[in-house]
């Protein structure tokens, strides 16, 4: 690691990472102005702070170790301090266009421990090269991946559990294209951290094509399900008819509906993650660009993916409160069917409710921060939030 600060005690800085102006010093003895301390870098900046590593950090490991010769290690500033095993906290003042994705998946706040710190400018729009921009792009991609993968797994597990408990077929295994896209994103993230660019063998290009197809498929299904709900009688809709109509969309059948919701959510989150990783790759290949250049590249597309997931959540929320009735002719001719259909309707609404609750957007603390443990070997280990 390079870029050693002159003073290992660091600089006292506000935690949001936005530097203020320089404080003037007292006048010189000859009456002339005395220069004050070096001014913090202008514009947004990445705040780095260090504390001795904690033994409990081992249990918070996320992903594999990053080599000492990696792109992340090359850009990471380390203080001249006696400690060889440090925990490094990197915090950005904003998400630079990734806000829609972070609001969609949430992110836990990270503890702030006092320690030596310094700032690296990441660059405002039109500010030209900024030495901290590449490291800032890596920090943003890591923070989003930690939050997105954790939330994605939680939501998918909740949908799977709801479907397994309330339908005969449950949720089958994920689409092979989704599985391949997940693997490609993990490989792309590793490439960014190790080499500063996504390799051709990561499979990201194939993932882009597959996720595009799946996104259009999701839009078509969402529109079809919304038409079914719009046509339903808000005062009471026969449950058997509603299930049949939802199953007719895409010719999936009612038993295929939970799996379709599961796949739609997964495809949208994977595509949002892909958007950020692709943009970070572009910025890292053009180190002269400021981190602010990410916003126009990612914000419109990420907003679109967040809106799609919001549509899916609204759909399931509306379905969960739609009164379901029993067909009178069935109940009249065979009274024993009343209880059976009423039970099926209750299970249907429970399924809608549990899936809607799973898709409820988590809270985002508004922070973009990552903790990295710098090991005595020179390797790095990314840490989950405490």
Tab-separated table of C-alpha atoms in Angstrom:
chain	number	residue	atom	x	y	z
A	1	UNK	CA	0.000	0.000	0.000
A	2	UNK	CA	1.238	3.450	-0.788
A	3	UNK	CA	0.487	7.141	-0.235
A	4	UNK	CA	1.714	7.258	3.372
A	5	UNK	CA	0.541	10.410	5.210
A	6	UNK	CA	3.349	12.456	6.752
A	7	UNK	CA	1.787	12.265	10.206
A	8	UNK	CA	0.516	8.892	11.371
A	9	UNK	CA	-1.777	10.572	13.908
A	10	UNK	CA	-3.910	11.671	10.962
A	11	UNK	CA	-6.148	14.679	10.520
A	12	UNK	CA	-9.273	15.444	12.564
A	13	UNK	CA	-12.139	15.446	10.085
A	14	UNK	CA	-15.951	15.360	10.068
A	15	UNK	CA	-17.298	11.837	9.568
A	16	UNK	CA	-19.410	12.721	6.537
A	17	UNK	CA	-16.163	13.208	4.653
A	18	UNK	CA	-16.878	16.682	3.333
A	19	UNK	CA	-13.872	18.844	4.092
A	20	UNK	CA	-14.162	22.398	5.304
A	21	UNK	CA	-11.894	25.375	4.728
A	22	UNK	CA	-8.443	25.814	6.177
A	23	UNK	CA	-8.071	27.410	9.588
A	24	UNK	CA	-5.710	30.400	9.455
A	25	UNK	CA	-2.758	30.369	11.845
A	26	UNK	CA	-1.433	33.242	13.957
A	27	UNK	CA	0.610	35.960	12.218
A	28	UNK	CA	4.348	35.590	11.851
A	29	UNK	CA	6.697	37.597	14.112
A	30	UNK	CA	7.529	40.036	11.319
A	31	UNK	CA	3.865	40.919	11.012
A	32	UNK	CA	3.300	39.051	7.763
A	33	UNK	CA	0.561	36.466	7.415
A	34	UNK	CA	1.481	33.032	8.580
A	35	UNK	CA	0.271	30.240	6.316
A	36	UNK	CA	-2.273	27.999	7.946
A	37	UNK	CA	-2.324	24.212	7.789
A	38	UNK	CA	-2.709	22.497	4.472
A	39	UNK	CA	-6.274	22.845	3.263
A	40	UNK	CA	-8.333	19.658	2.987
A	41	UNK	CA	-9.014	18.598	-0.590
A	42	UNK	CA	-11.907	20.415	-2.273
A	43	UNK	CA	-15.122	18.639	-3.159
A	44	UNK	CA	-16.332	15.223	-1.995
A	45	UNK	CA	-13.704	12.991	-0.450
A	46	UNK	CA	-13.264	9.446	0.798
A	47	UNK	CA	-12.598	9.321	4.542
A	48	UNK	CA	-10.162	6.654	5.713
A	49	UNK	CA	-9.660	5.881	9.386
A	50	UNK	CA	-7.679	3.139	11.093
A	51	UNK	CA	-7.896	1.296	14.389
A	52	UNK	CA	-6.106	-1.811	15.652
A	53	UNK	CA	-7.891	-4.936	14.448
A	54	UNK	CA	-10.265	-6.643	16.855
A	55	UNK	CA	-10.165	-10.383	17.435
A	56	UNK	CA	-13.914	-10.501	16.780
A	57	UNK	CA	-13.347	-9.216	13.245
A	58	UNK	CA	-12.529	-12.742	12.067
A	59	UNK	CA	-16.181	-13.767	12.436
A	60	UNK	CA	-17.287	-10.853	10.233
A	61	UNK	CA	-15.304	-11.909	7.161
A	62	UNK	CA	-17.087	-11.368	3.830
A	63	UNK	CA	-15.791	-13.138	0.750
A	64	UNK	CA	-12.272	-14.423	0.284
A	65	UNK	CA	-9.043	-12.671	1.147
A	66	UNK	CA	-7.750	-10.042	-1.266
A	67	UNK	CA	-4.093	-10.381	-2.202
A	68	UNK	CA	-1.444	-7.890	-1.160
A	69	UNK	CA	-0.811	-7.031	-4.824
A	70	UNK	CA	-4.480	-6.363	-5.603
A	71	UNK	CA	-5.967	-3.169	-7.008
A	72	UNK	CA	-7.676	-2.543	-3.669
A	73	UNK	CA	-4.383	-2.833	-1.765
A	74	UNK	CA	-2.595	-0.659	-4.310
A	75	UNK	CA	-4.970	2.248	-3.764
A	76	UNK	CA	-5.460	1.834	-0.036
A	77	UNK	CA	-3.617	4.420	2.060
A	78	UNK	CA	-1.997	3.125	5.215
A	79	UNK	CA	-0.684	5.318	8.029
A	80	UNK	CA	2.815	5.200	9.433
A	81	UNK	CA	1.797	3.473	12.616
A	82	UNK	CA	3.334	0.743	14.726
A	83	UNK	CA	0.337	-1.554	14.288
A	84	UNK	CA	0.679	-4.142	11.542
A	85	UNK	CA	-2.817	-5.605	11.879
A	86	UNK	CA	-5.313	-2.783	11.262
A	87	UNK	CA	-9.005	-2.384	10.603
A	88	UNK	CA	-9.596	0.289	7.969
A	89	UNK	CA	-12.924	2.123	7.682
A	90	UNK	CA	-13.665	3.785	4.352
A	91	UNK	CA	-16.647	6.123	4.158
A	92	UNK	CA	-18.098	8.091	1.238
A	93	UNK	CA	-20.198	11.255	1.690
A	94	UNK	CA	-22.821	10.047	-0.823
A	95	UNK	CA	-23.647	7.049	-3.009
A	96	UNK	CA	-22.875	8.815	-6.325
A	97	UNK	CA	-25.978	7.507	-8.100
A	98	UNK	CA	-26.357	4.166	-6.298
A	99	UNK	CA	-28.955	5.591	-3.880
A	100	UNK	CA	-31.925	3.831	-5.598
A	101	UNK	CA	-30.220	0.465	-5.225
A	102	UNK	CA	-29.232	1.056	-1.598
A	103	UNK	CA	-32.769	2.176	-0.728
A	104	UNK	CA	-34.005	-0.991	-2.421
A	105	UNK	CA	-31.726	-3.384	-0.524
A	106	UNK	CA	-30.904	-1.389	2.608
A	107	UNK	CA	-27.551	-1.207	4.385
A	108	UNK	CA	-26.675	-1.510	8.041
A	109	UNK	CA	-24.790	1.295	9.784
A	110	UNK	CA	-21.208	0.548	10.651
A	111	UNK	CA	-19.664	1.437	14.011
A	112	UNK	CA	-17.381	4.452	14.111
A	113	UNK	CA	-14.254	3.833	16.165
A	114	UNK	CA	-11.809	6.675	16.794
A	115	UNK	CA	-8.448	6.484	15.127
A	116	UNK	CA	-6.061	8.268	12.785
A	117	UNK	CA	-7.720	9.380	9.570
A	118	UNK	CA	-7.162	11.127	6.287
A	119	UNK	CA	-9.127	12.246	3.230
A	120	UNK	CA	-8.736	11.331	-0.421
A	121	UNK	CA	-10.595	13.548	-2.918
A	122	UNK	CA	-12.884	11.578	-5.226
A	123	UNK	CA	-13.810	14.476	-7.494
A	124	UNK	CA	-16.883	16.564	-8.170
A	125	UNK	CA	-18.494	16.882	-11.629
A	126	UNK	CA	-16.093	18.605	-13.992
A	127	UNK	CA	-13.284	18.657	-11.424
A	128	UNK	CA	-10.928	16.480	-13.449
A	129	UNK	CA	-8.701	13.717	-12.047
A	130	UNK	CA	-9.089	12.808	-8.380
A	131	UNK	CA	-6.642	10.425	-6.679
A	132	UNK	CA	-9.337	8.801	-4.550
A	133	UNK	CA	-11.830	8.099	-7.360
A	134	UNK	CA	-10.664	4.527	-8.138
A	135	UNK	CA	-10.673	3.554	-4.464
A	136	UNK	CA	-14.057	5.241	-4.048
A	137	UNK	CA	-15.497	3.164	-6.903
A	138	UNK	CA	-14.211	-0.014	-5.263
A	139	UNK	CA	-15.651	0.999	-1.883
A	140	UNK	CA	-19.046	1.755	-3.420
A	141	UNK	CA	-19.149	-1.567	-5.278
A	142	UNK	CA	-18.210	-3.480	-2.111
A	143	UNK	CA	-20.781	-1.691	0.059
A	144	UNK	CA	-23.546	-2.349	-2.459
A	145	UNK	CA	-22.597	-6.002	-2.947
A	146	UNK	CA	-22.605	-6.673	0.802
A	147	UNK	CA	-26.020	-5.041	1.236
A	148	UNK	CA	-27.575	-6.419	-1.952
A	149	UNK	CA	-26.489	-10.036	-1.549
A	150	UNK	CA	-27.613	-10.132	2.082
A	151	UNK	CA	-31.046	-8.666	1.344
A	152	UNK	CA	-31.470	-10.714	-1.822
A	153	UNK	CA	-30.860	-13.988	0.012
A	154	UNK	CA	-33.210	-12.983	2.834
A	155	UNK	CA	-36.055	-12.071	0.460
A	156	UNK	CA	-35.650	-15.162	-1.721
A	157	UNK	CA	-35.566	-17.424	1.334
A	158	UNK	CA	-38.735	-15.770	2.664
A	159	UNK	CA	-40.565	-16.243	-0.652
A	160	UNK	CA	-39.416	-19.860	-0.863
A	161	UNK	CA	-40.556	-20.525	2.699
A	162	UNK	CA	-43.961	-18.931	2.087
A	163	UNK	CA	-44.517	-20.908	-1.104
A	164	UNK	CA	-43.384	-24.199	0.452
A	165	UNK	CA	-45.802	-23.747	3.353
A	166	UNK	CA	-48.804	-22.637	1.352
A	167	UNK	CA	-48.685	-24.238	-2.110
A	168	UNK	CA	-48.166	-27.771	-3.312
A	169	UNK	CA	-45.288	-27.116	-5.663
A	170	UNK	CA	-43.419	-24.409	-3.716
A	171	UNK	CA	-40.560	-22.733	-5.580
A	172	UNK	CA	-38.450	-24.884	-7.829
A	173	UNK	CA	-34.732	-24.331	-8.359
A	174	UNK	CA	-33.677	-20.988	-9.857
A	175	UNK	CA	-33.521	-20.436	-13.591
A	176	UNK	CA	-30.096	-21.516	-14.850
A	177	UNK	CA	-29.653	-18.042	-16.350
A	178	UNK	CA	-30.113	-16.477	-12.920
A	179	UNK	CA	-27.645	-18.898	-11.358
A	180	UNK	CA	-25.098	-18.131	-14.068
A	181	UNK	CA	-25.630	-14.376	-13.654
A	182	UNK	CA	-25.046	-14.638	-9.897
A	183	UNK	CA	-21.772	-16.476	-10.498
A	184	UNK	CA	-20.710	-13.908	-13.125
A	185	UNK	CA	-21.356	-11.018	-10.728
A	186	UNK	CA	-19.249	-12.653	-8.022
A	187	UNK	CA	-16.436	-13.178	-10.521
A	188	UNK	CA	-16.736	-9.577	-11.750
A	189	UNK	CA	-16.538	-8.203	-8.198
A	190	UNK	CA	-13.404	-10.269	-7.537
A	191	UNK	CA	-11.844	-9.028	-10.784
A	192	UNK	CA	-12.504	-5.410	-9.818
A	193	UNK	CA	-10.863	-5.800	-6.422
A	194	UNK	CA	-7.896	-7.801	-7.666
A	195	UNK	CA	-7.208	-6.349	-11.112
A	196	UNK	CA	-9.155	-3.095	-11.377
A	197	UNK	CA	-11.246	-4.339	-14.305
A	198	UNK	CA	-13.675	-7.107	-15.227
A	199	UNK	CA	-12.049	-9.889	-17.225
A	200	UNK	CA	-13.589	-11.337	-20.372
A	201	UNK	CA	-13.761	-14.763	-18.715
A	202	UNK	CA	-16.032	-13.546	-15.897
A	203	UNK	CA	-19.144	-14.212	-17.995
A	204	UNK	CA	-20.537	-10.736	-17.358
A	205	UNK	CA	-21.375	-10.118	-21.023
A	206	UNK	CA	-23.487	-13.272	-21.125
A	207	UNK	CA	-25.145	-12.265	-17.867
A	208	UNK	CA	-26.031	-8.859	-19.352
A	209	UNK	CA	-27.788	-10.529	-22.305
A	210	UNK	CA	-29.655	-13.043	-20.138
A	211	UNK	CA	-30.731	-10.472	-17.572
A	212	UNK	CA	-32.040	-8.231	-20.347
A	213	UNK	CA	-34.265	-11.060	-21.588
A	214	UNK	CA	-35.451	-11.848	-18.063
A	215	UNK	CA	-36.187	-8.192	-17.354
A	216	UNK	CA	-38.451	-7.910	-20.398
A	217	UNK	CA	-40.130	-11.159	-19.355
A	218	UNK	CA	-40.696	-9.716	-15.880
A	219	UNK	CA	-42.212	-6.533	-17.325
A	220	UNK	CA	-44.650	-8.589	-19.399
A	221	UNK	CA	-45.704	-10.692	-16.403
A	222	UNK	CA	-46.051	-7.679	-14.146
A	223	UNK	CA	-48.294	-5.953	-16.673
A	224	UNK	CA	-50.427	-9.083	-17.000
A	225	UNK	CA	-50.805	-9.504	-13.230
A	226	UNK	CA	-51.682	-5.833	-12.855
A	227	UNK	CA	-54.438	-6.196	-15.461
A	228	UNK	CA	-55.881	-9.117	-13.498
A	229	UNK	CA	-55.918	-7.079	-10.286
A	230	UNK	CA	-57.394	-4.023	-12.017
A	231	UNK	CA	-60.262	-6.143	-13.365
A	232	UNK	CA	-60.996	-7.791	-10.004
A	233	UNK	CA	-64.042	-6.712	-8.011
A	234	UNK	CA	-62.699	-4.878	-4.931
A	235	UNK	CA	-65.836	-5.885	-3.017
A	236	UNK	CA	-65.087	-9.580	-3.444
A	237	UNK	CA	-63.573	-11.799	-6.142
A	238	UNK	CA	-63.955	-15.572	-6.390
A	239	UNK	CA	-60.643	-16.989	-5.223
A	240	UNK	CA	-60.622	-19.829	-7.741
A	241	UNK	CA	-61.137	-17.372	-10.618
A	242	UNK	CA	-58.367	-15.056	-9.387
A	243	UNK	CA	-55.889	-17.926	-9.112
A	244	UNK	CA	-56.769	-19.133	-12.596
A	245	UNK	CA	-56.369	-15.653	-14.104
A	246	UNK	CA	-53.005	-15.063	-12.405
A	247	UNK	CA	-51.839	-18.451	-13.655
A	248	UNK	CA	-52.861	-17.648	-17.211
A	249	UNK	CA	-50.305	-14.815	-17.369
A	250	UNK	CA	-47.336	-16.303	-19.151
A	251	UNK	CA	-49.161	-19.657	-19.083
A	252	UNK	CA	-47.412	-20.485	-15.818
A	253	UNK	CA	-50.398	-21.903	-13.977
A	254	UNK	CA	-51.259	-20.937	-10.414
A	255	UNK	CA	-48.615	-23.294	-9.010
A	256	UNK	CA	-46.002	-21.413	-11.048
A	257	UNK	CA	-46.955	-17.974	-9.677
A	258	UNK	CA	-44.696	-18.022	-6.550
A	259	UNK	CA	-41.727	-19.158	-8.620
A	260	UNK	CA	-42.394	-16.376	-11.119
A	261	UNK	CA	-42.389	-13.765	-8.311
A	262	UNK	CA	-39.201	-15.308	-6.919
A	263	UNK	CA	-37.509	-15.162	-10.336
A	264	UNK	CA	-38.726	-11.640	-11.104
A	265	UNK	CA	-37.288	-10.226	-7.888
A	266	UNK	CA	-33.994	-12.063	-8.315
A	267	UNK	CA	-33.587	-10.944	-11.931
A	268	UNK	CA	-34.215	-7.286	-11.067
A	269	UNK	CA	-31.751	-7.232	-8.155
A	270	UNK	CA	-29.083	-9.064	-10.163
A	271	UNK	CA	-29.508	-6.595	-13.008
A	272	UNK	CA	-29.194	-3.650	-10.617
A	273	UNK	CA	-25.982	-5.112	-9.213
A	274	UNK	CA	-24.729	-5.647	-12.754
A	275	UNK	CA	-25.365	-1.993	-13.633
A	276	UNK	CA	-23.170	-0.763	-10.793
A	277	UNK	CA	-20.362	-3.269	-11.396
A	278	UNK	CA	-20.271	-2.441	-15.116
A	279	UNK	CA	-20.103	1.293	-14.380
A	280	UNK	CA	-17.377	0.809	-11.766
A	281	UNK	CA	-15.416	-1.180	-14.347
A	282	UNK	CA	-15.707	1.716	-16.811
A	283	UNK	CA	-14.511	4.244	-14.256
A	284	UNK	CA	-11.565	2.107	-13.141
A	285	UNK	CA	-10.439	1.807	-16.758
A	286	UNK	CA	-10.470	5.632	-16.986
A	287	UNK	CA	-8.698	6.714	-13.782
A	288	UNK	CA	-8.761	10.373	-14.805
A	289	UNK	CA	-12.549	10.535	-14.299
A	290	UNK	CA	-14.000	11.707	-10.953
A	291	UNK	CA	-16.260	9.420	-8.956
A	292	UNK	CA	-19.129	11.829	-9.633
A	293	UNK	CA	-19.041	10.574	-13.239
A	294	UNK	CA	-20.804	7.417	-11.999
A	295	UNK	CA	-24.097	9.175	-11.256
A	296	UNK	CA	-25.294	9.756	-14.856
A	297	UNK	CA	-24.133	6.254	-15.779
A	298	UNK	CA	-26.124	4.376	-13.156
A	299	UNK	CA	-28.821	6.488	-11.506
A	300	UNK	CA	-31.487	6.372	-14.276
A	301	UNK	CA	-31.182	2.593	-14.773
A	302	UNK	CA	-31.061	1.825	-11.055
A	303	UNK	CA	-34.136	3.987	-10.526
A	304	UNK	CA	-35.910	1.914	-13.166
A	305	UNK	CA	-35.042	-1.371	-11.440
A	306	UNK	CA	-36.150	0.015	-8.078
A	307	UNK	CA	-39.465	1.110	-9.611
A	308	UNK	CA	-40.005	-2.387	-11.029
A	309	UNK	CA	-39.533	-3.971	-7.600
A	310	UNK	CA	-41.854	-1.344	-6.109
A	311	UNK	CA	-44.478	-2.355	-8.703
A	312	UNK	CA	-44.110	-5.997	-7.670
A	313	UNK	CA	-44.456	-5.058	-4.008
A	314	UNK	CA	-47.588	-2.964	-4.675
A	315	UNK	CA	-49.113	-5.803	-6.682
A	316	UNK	CA	-48.646	-8.329	-3.876
A	317	UNK	CA	-49.825	-5.837	-1.247
A	318	UNK	CA	-53.020	-5.201	-3.236
A	319	UNK	CA	-53.603	-8.923	-3.689
A	320	UNK	CA	-53.094	-9.537	0.037
A	321	UNK	CA	-56.057	-7.297	0.943
A	322	UNK	CA	-58.350	-8.217	-1.958
A	323	UNK	CA	-61.424	-10.007	-0.503
A	324	UNK	CA	-61.720	-13.539	-1.908
A	325	UNK	CA	-65.106	-15.237	-2.062
A	326	UNK	CA	-66.496	-18.698	-2.759
A	327	UNK	CA	-68.531	-19.371	-5.897
A	328	UNK	CA	-72.151	-19.620	-4.841
A	329	UNK	CA	-73.061	-22.383	-7.255
A	330	UNK	CA	-70.330	-24.596	-5.836
A	331	UNK	CA	-71.312	-23.844	-2.269
A	332	UNK	CA	-74.976	-24.297	-3.015
A	333	UNK	CA	-74.692	-27.685	-4.665
A	334	UNK	CA	-71.927	-29.087	-2.475
A	335	UNK	CA	-71.901	-27.408	0.937
A	336	UNK	CA	-68.709	-29.223	1.939
A	337	UNK	CA	-66.840	-27.192	-0.703
A	338	UNK	CA	-67.501	-23.963	1.178
A	339	UNK	CA	-65.017	-24.779	3.924
A	340	UNK	CA	-62.484	-26.185	1.441
A	341	UNK	CA	-62.579	-23.122	-0.824
A	342	UNK	CA	-62.553	-20.749	2.146
A	343	UNK	CA	-59.431	-22.489	3.458
A	344	UNK	CA	-57.766	-22.257	0.043
A	345	UNK	CA	-58.632	-18.553	-0.163
A	346	UNK	CA	-57.115	-17.954	3.269
A	347	UNK	CA	-53.946	-19.770	2.255
A	348	UNK	CA	-53.822	-17.735	-0.952
A	349	UNK	CA	-54.070	-14.439	0.890
A	350	UNK	CA	-51.462	-15.620	3.397
A	351	UNK	CA	-49.129	-16.348	0.496
A	352	UNK	CA	-49.665	-12.867	-0.958
A	353	UNK	CA	-49.131	-11.284	2.469
A	354	UNK	CA	-45.915	-13.145	3.213
A	355	UNK	CA	-44.457	-12.373	-0.204
A	356	UNK	CA	-45.442	-8.695	0.100
A	357	UNK	CA	-43.813	-8.522	3.544
A	358	UNK	CA	-40.656	-10.096	2.146
A	359	UNK	CA	-40.479	-7.438	-0.563
A	360	UNK	CA	-41.046	-4.531	1.827
A	361	UNK	CA	-38.042	-2.236	1.269
A	362	UNK	CA	-35.576	-2.360	4.168
A	363	UNK	CA	-34.267	0.793	5.779
A	364	UNK	CA	-31.055	2.337	4.542
A	365	UNK	CA	-28.993	4.232	7.086
A	366	UNK	CA	-27.826	6.710	4.434
A	367	UNK	CA	-24.201	5.708	4.887
A	368	UNK	CA	-21.776	4.226	2.385
A	369	UNK	CA	-19.023	2.651	4.419
A	370	UNK	CA	-16.837	-0.429	4.234
A	371	UNK	CA	-14.498	-1.979	6.776
A	372	UNK	CA	-11.402	-3.809	5.603
A	373	UNK	CA	-8.945	-5.674	7.788
A	374	UNK	CA	-5.331	-5.227	6.713
A	375	UNK	CA	-3.579	-8.431	7.769
A	376	UNK	CA	0.108	-8.641	8.751
A	377	UNK	CA	0.703	-10.659	5.569
A	378	UNK	CA	-0.372	-7.678	3.468
A	379	UNK	CA	-3.606	-9.402	2.470
A	380	UNK	CA	-6.960	-7.714	2.964
A	381	UNK	CA	-10.192	-9.121	4.380
A	382	UNK	CA	-13.493	-7.306	3.841
A	383	UNK	CA	-15.740	-7.280	6.923
A	384	UNK	CA	-19.505	-7.398	7.289
A	385	UNK	CA	-21.207	-4.786	9.476
A	386	UNK	CA	-20.863	-5.546	13.188
